[in-house]
């Protein structure tokens, strides 16, 4: 019966003779391949290492991440609260002129009140053009397109005639055109206007029949869509009421 050949294990406790070493397969001489640690195991090791950090360090890292996230969202939050995202501005046309004209026959106190009101309306809202017409008080400020080469008096009379034609003299309720100017107001408004808000100034109903009389209006125009929020309109009404007769 033939004997099965049995491969003897190789023990290399002593260096092999060079001639013998050539007969041994390279796979037998090479060491065993290193066992690769799975990525999940390495991740668990890192997690255990991070969990071993002091609680104070972990809280500091979490606070830093929260502050970074808040800093990134702060500009968007500010624009949301101010309503800036709702207002898409367009450049003013080159033909628009910046004016500041008021009636001549005003007292020093009236001029001061009109200058203050027109300034804060331009400063605190998305407004480019202001018109105040309340009784004898008349003022236009900001960017407008009146007829060229006209005197101050002729310019004021032109604005008054335009207001008379569009029916702003006897206005009882406010008007708001958030994304386009009304065609009836196009003749008085400068080019490039996208939003218009008109707030009437009403006298207190102290007449015997309780009828409310219109004393005048404040007209605001903007080169932005949806320029006046509800908060803006309430504040504009408050400014207009300062001109209301007692």
CSV table of C-alpha atoms in Angstrom, one decimal:
chain,number,residue,atom,x,y,z
A,1,UNK,CA,0.0,0.0,0.0
A,2,UNK,CA,1.6,3.3,-1.0
A,3,UNK,CA,2.4,5.7,1.7
A,4,UNK,CA,0.9,9.2,1.6
A,5,UNK,CA,3.4,11.9,1.5
A,6,UNK,CA,3.2,14.1,4.5
A,7,UNK,CA,4.6,17.6,4.5
A,8,UNK,CA,6.7,18.2,7.5
A,9,UNK,CA,6.2,21.5,9.3
A,10,UNK,CA,9.0,24.0,8.8
A,11,UNK,CA,10.5,25.3,12.0
A,12,UNK,CA,13.0,28.0,11.4
A,13,UNK,CA,14.5,28.3,14.8
A,14,UNK,CA,17.9,28.4,13.0
A,15,UNK,CA,18.8,30.3,9.9
A,16,UNK,CA,18.4,28.2,6.7
A,17,UNK,CA,21.3,27.3,4.5
A,18,UNK,CA,21.2,29.5,1.4
A,19,UNK,CA,20.7,26.5,-0.8
A,20,UNK,CA,17.9,25.2,1.3
A,21,UNK,CA,16.2,28.6,1.5
A,22,UNK,CA,15.9,28.6,-2.2
A,23,UNK,CA,13.8,25.5,-2.0
A,24,UNK,CA,11.3,26.8,0.5
A,25,UNK,CA,8.3,28.7,-1.0
A,26,UNK,CA,8.2,32.4,-0.3
A,27,UNK,CA,4.7,32.1,1.1
A,28,UNK,CA,6.1,29.9,3.8
A,29,UNK,CA,8.9,32.4,4.7
A,30,UNK,CA,6.6,35.5,4.7
A,31,UNK,CA,4.8,36.4,7.9
A,32,UNK,CA,1.1,36.1,8.3
A,33,UNK,CA,-0.8,39.0,6.8
A,34,UNK,CA,-1.9,41.7,9.2
A,35,UNK,CA,-5.5,41.5,10.2
A,36,UNK,CA,-7.3,44.7,9.2
A,37,UNK,CA,-9.6,46.2,11.8
A,38,UNK,CA,-13.0,47.1,10.5
A,39,UNK,CA,-13.9,50.8,10.2
A,40,UNK,CA,-16.8,50.3,12.6
A,41,UNK,CA,-14.4,49.0,15.2
A,42,UNK,CA,-12.2,52.0,14.8
A,43,UNK,CA,-15.2,54.3,15.1
A,44,UNK,CA,-16.2,52.5,18.3
A,45,UNK,CA,-12.7,53.1,19.6
A,46,UNK,CA,-12.8,56.8,18.8
A,47,UNK,CA,-16.3,57.1,20.4
A,48,UNK,CA,-15.1,55.4,23.5
A,49,UNK,CA,-12.1,57.7,23.5
A,50,UNK,CA,-14.2,60.9,23.1
A,51,UNK,CA,-16.6,59.6,25.7
A,52,UNK,CA,-13.7,59.5,28.1
A,53,UNK,CA,-13.2,63.3,27.7
A,54,UNK,CA,-14.0,65.4,30.8
A,55,UNK,CA,-17.7,66.6,30.8
A,56,UNK,CA,-16.5,70.2,30.9
A,57,UNK,CA,-14.6,69.8,27.6
A,58,UNK,CA,-17.6,68.1,26.0
A,59,UNK,CA,-19.9,71.0,27.1
A,60,UNK,CA,-17.4,73.5,25.7
A,61,UNK,CA,-17.4,71.8,22.3
A,62,UNK,CA,-21.2,71.6,22.2
A,63,UNK,CA,-21.5,75.3,23.1
A,64,UNK,CA,-19.0,76.2,20.4
A,65,UNK,CA,-21.0,74.3,17.8
A,66,UNK,CA,-24.2,76.0,18.9
A,67,UNK,CA,-22.6,79.5,18.7
A,68,UNK,CA,-21.3,78.7,15.2
A,69,UNK,CA,-24.7,77.6,14.0
A,70,UNK,CA,-26.3,80.7,15.5
A,71,UNK,CA,-23.8,83.0,14.0
A,72,UNK,CA,-24.4,81.5,10.5
A,73,UNK,CA,-28.2,82.0,10.8
A,74,UNK,CA,-28.1,85.4,12.4
A,75,UNK,CA,-28.0,87.5,9.1
A,76,UNK,CA,-30.9,85.5,7.7
A,77,UNK,CA,-32.9,86.0,11.0
A,78,UNK,CA,-32.2,89.7,10.9
A,79,UNK,CA,-33.5,90.0,7.3
A,80,UNK,CA,-36.5,88.0,8.2
A,81,UNK,CA,-37.4,90.1,11.2
A,82,UNK,CA,-36.9,93.3,9.2
A,83,UNK,CA,-38.8,92.2,6.2
A,84,UNK,CA,-35.9,92.7,3.9
A,85,UNK,CA,-36.3,89.4,2.1
A,86,UNK,CA,-39.8,90.5,1.0
A,87,UNK,CA,-38.4,93.7,-0.5
A,88,UNK,CA,-36.6,93.3,-3.9
A,89,UNK,CA,-35.1,96.6,-4.8
A,90,UNK,CA,-34.4,97.9,-8.3
A,91,UNK,CA,-32.0,100.7,-9.1
A,92,UNK,CA,-33.5,104.2,-9.3
A,93,UNK,CA,-33.6,105.6,-12.9
A,94,UNK,CA,-31.0,108.2,-13.8
A,95,UNK,CA,-33.6,110.8,-14.5
A,96,UNK,CA,-34.9,111.0,-10.9
A,97,UNK,CA,-33.9,114.0,-8.9
A,98,UNK,CA,-33.5,114.3,-5.2
A,99,UNK,CA,-35.7,117.1,-3.9
A,100,UNK,CA,-36.5,118.8,-0.6
A,101,UNK,CA,-39.2,121.4,-1.1
A,102,UNK,CA,-41.8,122.7,1.3
A,103,UNK,CA,-44.3,125.5,1.4
A,104,UNK,CA,-43.0,129.0,2.0
A,105,UNK,CA,-45.8,130.3,4.3
A,106,UNK,CA,-45.0,127.9,7.1
A,107,UNK,CA,-44.0,128.8,10.6
A,108,UNK,CA,-40.7,127.8,12.1
A,109,UNK,CA,-42.4,125.1,14.1
A,110,UNK,CA,-44.3,123.7,11.1
A,111,UNK,CA,-41.1,123.6,9.1
A,112,UNK,CA,-39.4,121.7,11.8
A,113,UNK,CA,-42.2,119.2,12.1
A,114,UNK,CA,-42.3,118.6,8.4
A,115,UNK,CA,-38.6,118.3,8.1
A,116,UNK,CA,-38.6,115.8,11.0
A,117,UNK,CA,-41.5,113.7,9.7
A,118,UNK,CA,-40.1,113.5,6.1
A,119,UNK,CA,-36.7,112.5,7.5
A,120,UNK,CA,-37.8,109.7,9.8
A,121,UNK,CA,-40.1,108.3,7.1
A,122,UNK,CA,-37.2,108.1,4.7
A,123,UNK,CA,-34.8,106.9,7.3
A,124,UNK,CA,-36.9,104.2,9.1
A,125,UNK,CA,-38.8,102.7,6.1
A,126,UNK,CA,-38.0,101.3,2.7
A,127,UNK,CA,-39.0,104.7,1.2
A,128,UNK,CA,-37.4,106.7,-1.6
A,129,UNK,CA,-40.0,109.4,-2.0
A,130,UNK,CA,-42.2,111.3,0.5
A,131,UNK,CA,-45.1,113.7,-0.1
A,132,UNK,CA,-46.8,115.4,2.8
A,133,UNK,CA,-49.9,117.5,2.0
A,134,UNK,CA,-51.9,118.5,5.1
A,135,UNK,CA,-53.8,121.7,5.0
A,136,UNK,CA,-51.4,124.5,4.2
A,137,UNK,CA,-48.4,122.2,4.9
A,138,UNK,CA,-46.9,120.8,1.8
A,139,UNK,CA,-43.5,119.0,1.4
A,140,UNK,CA,-41.9,116.7,-1.1
A,141,UNK,CA,-38.7,115.0,-0.3
A,142,UNK,CA,-36.6,112.2,-1.8
A,143,UNK,CA,-36.5,111.1,-5.5
A,144,UNK,CA,-39.1,112.6,-7.8
A,145,UNK,CA,-39.6,113.4,-11.5
A,146,UNK,CA,-41.4,116.8,-11.6
A,147,UNK,CA,-41.3,118.8,-14.8
A,148,UNK,CA,-37.8,120.2,-15.4
A,149,UNK,CA,-36.9,123.8,-15.2
A,150,UNK,CA,-39.7,124.8,-12.9
A,151,UNK,CA,-39.6,127.1,-9.9
A,152,UNK,CA,-40.3,125.9,-6.4
A,153,UNK,CA,-43.8,127.4,-6.4
A,154,UNK,CA,-44.6,126.0,-9.8
A,155,UNK,CA,-43.4,122.6,-8.7
A,156,UNK,CA,-45.6,122.5,-5.6
A,157,UNK,CA,-48.6,123.6,-7.7
A,158,UNK,CA,-47.9,120.8,-10.2
A,159,UNK,CA,-47.9,118.2,-7.3
A,160,UNK,CA,-51.2,119.6,-6.0
A,161,UNK,CA,-52.9,119.5,-9.4
A,162,UNK,CA,-51.8,115.8,-9.8
A,163,UNK,CA,-53.2,114.9,-6.4
A,164,UNK,CA,-56.5,116.6,-7.3
A,165,UNK,CA,-56.7,114.6,-10.5
A,166,UNK,CA,-56.2,111.2,-8.9
A,167,UNK,CA,-58.5,111.9,-6.0
A,168,UNK,CA,-56.1,111.9,-3.1
A,169,UNK,CA,-57.5,115.1,-1.6
A,170,UNK,CA,-60.6,113.4,-0.1
A,171,UNK,CA,-59.1,110.1,0.7
A,172,UNK,CA,-60.7,108.4,3.7
A,173,UNK,CA,-58.9,105.0,3.9
A,174,UNK,CA,-55.3,104.2,3.3
A,175,UNK,CA,-54.1,102.8,0.0
A,176,UNK,CA,-51.4,100.2,-0.4
A,177,UNK,CA,-50.1,98.9,-3.7
A,178,UNK,CA,-47.4,96.4,-2.6
A,179,UNK,CA,-46.0,95.2,-5.9
A,180,UNK,CA,-47.0,97.7,-8.6
A,181,UNK,CA,-48.0,101.3,-8.8
A,182,UNK,CA,-51.6,102.1,-9.6
A,183,UNK,CA,-52.1,103.5,-13.1
A,184,UNK,CA,-53.9,106.5,-11.7
A,185,UNK,CA,-50.9,107.4,-9.6
A,186,UNK,CA,-48.4,106.9,-12.4
A,187,UNK,CA,-48.4,110.5,-13.4
A,188,UNK,CA,-47.3,111.8,-10.0
A,189,UNK,CA,-44.9,109.0,-9.1
A,190,UNK,CA,-41.3,108.8,-10.2
A,191,UNK,CA,-40.1,106.0,-12.5
A,192,UNK,CA,-39.0,102.8,-10.9
A,193,UNK,CA,-41.6,102.8,-8.1
A,194,UNK,CA,-42.8,99.3,-7.1
A,195,UNK,CA,-44.7,100.0,-3.9
A,196,UNK,CA,-47.0,102.9,-2.9
A,197,UNK,CA,-48.6,103.6,0.5
A,198,UNK,CA,-50.9,106.5,1.1
A,199,UNK,CA,-52.1,107.4,4.6
A,200,UNK,CA,-54.8,109.9,5.1
A,201,UNK,CA,-54.8,112.3,8.0
A,202,UNK,CA,-58.3,112.4,9.4
A,203,UNK,CA,-59.7,115.0,11.8
A,204,UNK,CA,-61.2,113.7,15.0
A,205,UNK,CA,-65.0,113.1,14.5
A,206,UNK,CA,-66.1,116.1,16.8
A,207,UNK,CA,-68.7,117.4,14.4
A,208,UNK,CA,-72.4,117.1,15.5
A,209,UNK,CA,-73.1,114.4,12.9
A,210,UNK,CA,-69.9,112.5,13.8
A,211,UNK,CA,-68.5,112.8,10.2
A,212,UNK,CA,-64.8,112.4,9.7
A,213,UNK,CA,-63.1,115.0,7.6
A,214,UNK,CA,-59.9,114.5,5.6
A,215,UNK,CA,-57.2,117.0,6.4
A,216,UNK,CA,-54.6,115.7,4.1
A,217,UNK,CA,-52.4,112.7,3.1
A,218,UNK,CA,-48.9,111.4,3.4
A,219,UNK,CA,-47.7,109.5,0.4
A,220,UNK,CA,-44.8,107.1,0.4
A,221,UNK,CA,-43.2,105.4,-2.6
A,222,UNK,CA,-40.5,102.8,-2.7
A,223,UNK,CA,-38.3,101.1,-5.3
A,224,UNK,CA,-39.0,97.7,-3.6
A,225,UNK,CA,-41.8,95.2,-3.8
A,226,UNK,CA,-43.8,94.7,-0.6
A,227,UNK,CA,-41.8,97.5,1.0
A,228,UNK,CA,-44.3,98.3,3.9
A,229,UNK,CA,-45.1,95.7,6.4
A,230,UNK,CA,-48.1,95.9,8.8
A,231,UNK,CA,-45.8,97.2,11.5
A,232,UNK,CA,-44.5,99.9,9.1
A,233,UNK,CA,-48.0,101.0,8.2
A,234,UNK,CA,-49.0,101.3,11.8
A,235,UNK,CA,-46.0,103.4,12.5
A,236,UNK,CA,-46.6,105.6,9.5
A,237,UNK,CA,-50.2,106.2,10.7
A,238,UNK,CA,-48.8,107.3,14.1
A,239,UNK,CA,-46.5,109.8,12.4
A,240,UNK,CA,-49.4,111.1,10.3
A,241,UNK,CA,-51.6,111.5,13.4
A,242,UNK,CA,-49.1,114.0,14.8
A,243,UNK,CA,-50.4,116.5,12.1
A,244,UNK,CA,-54.0,116.0,13.0
A,245,UNK,CA,-55.9,119.0,14.3
A,246,UNK,CA,-57.1,118.9,17.9
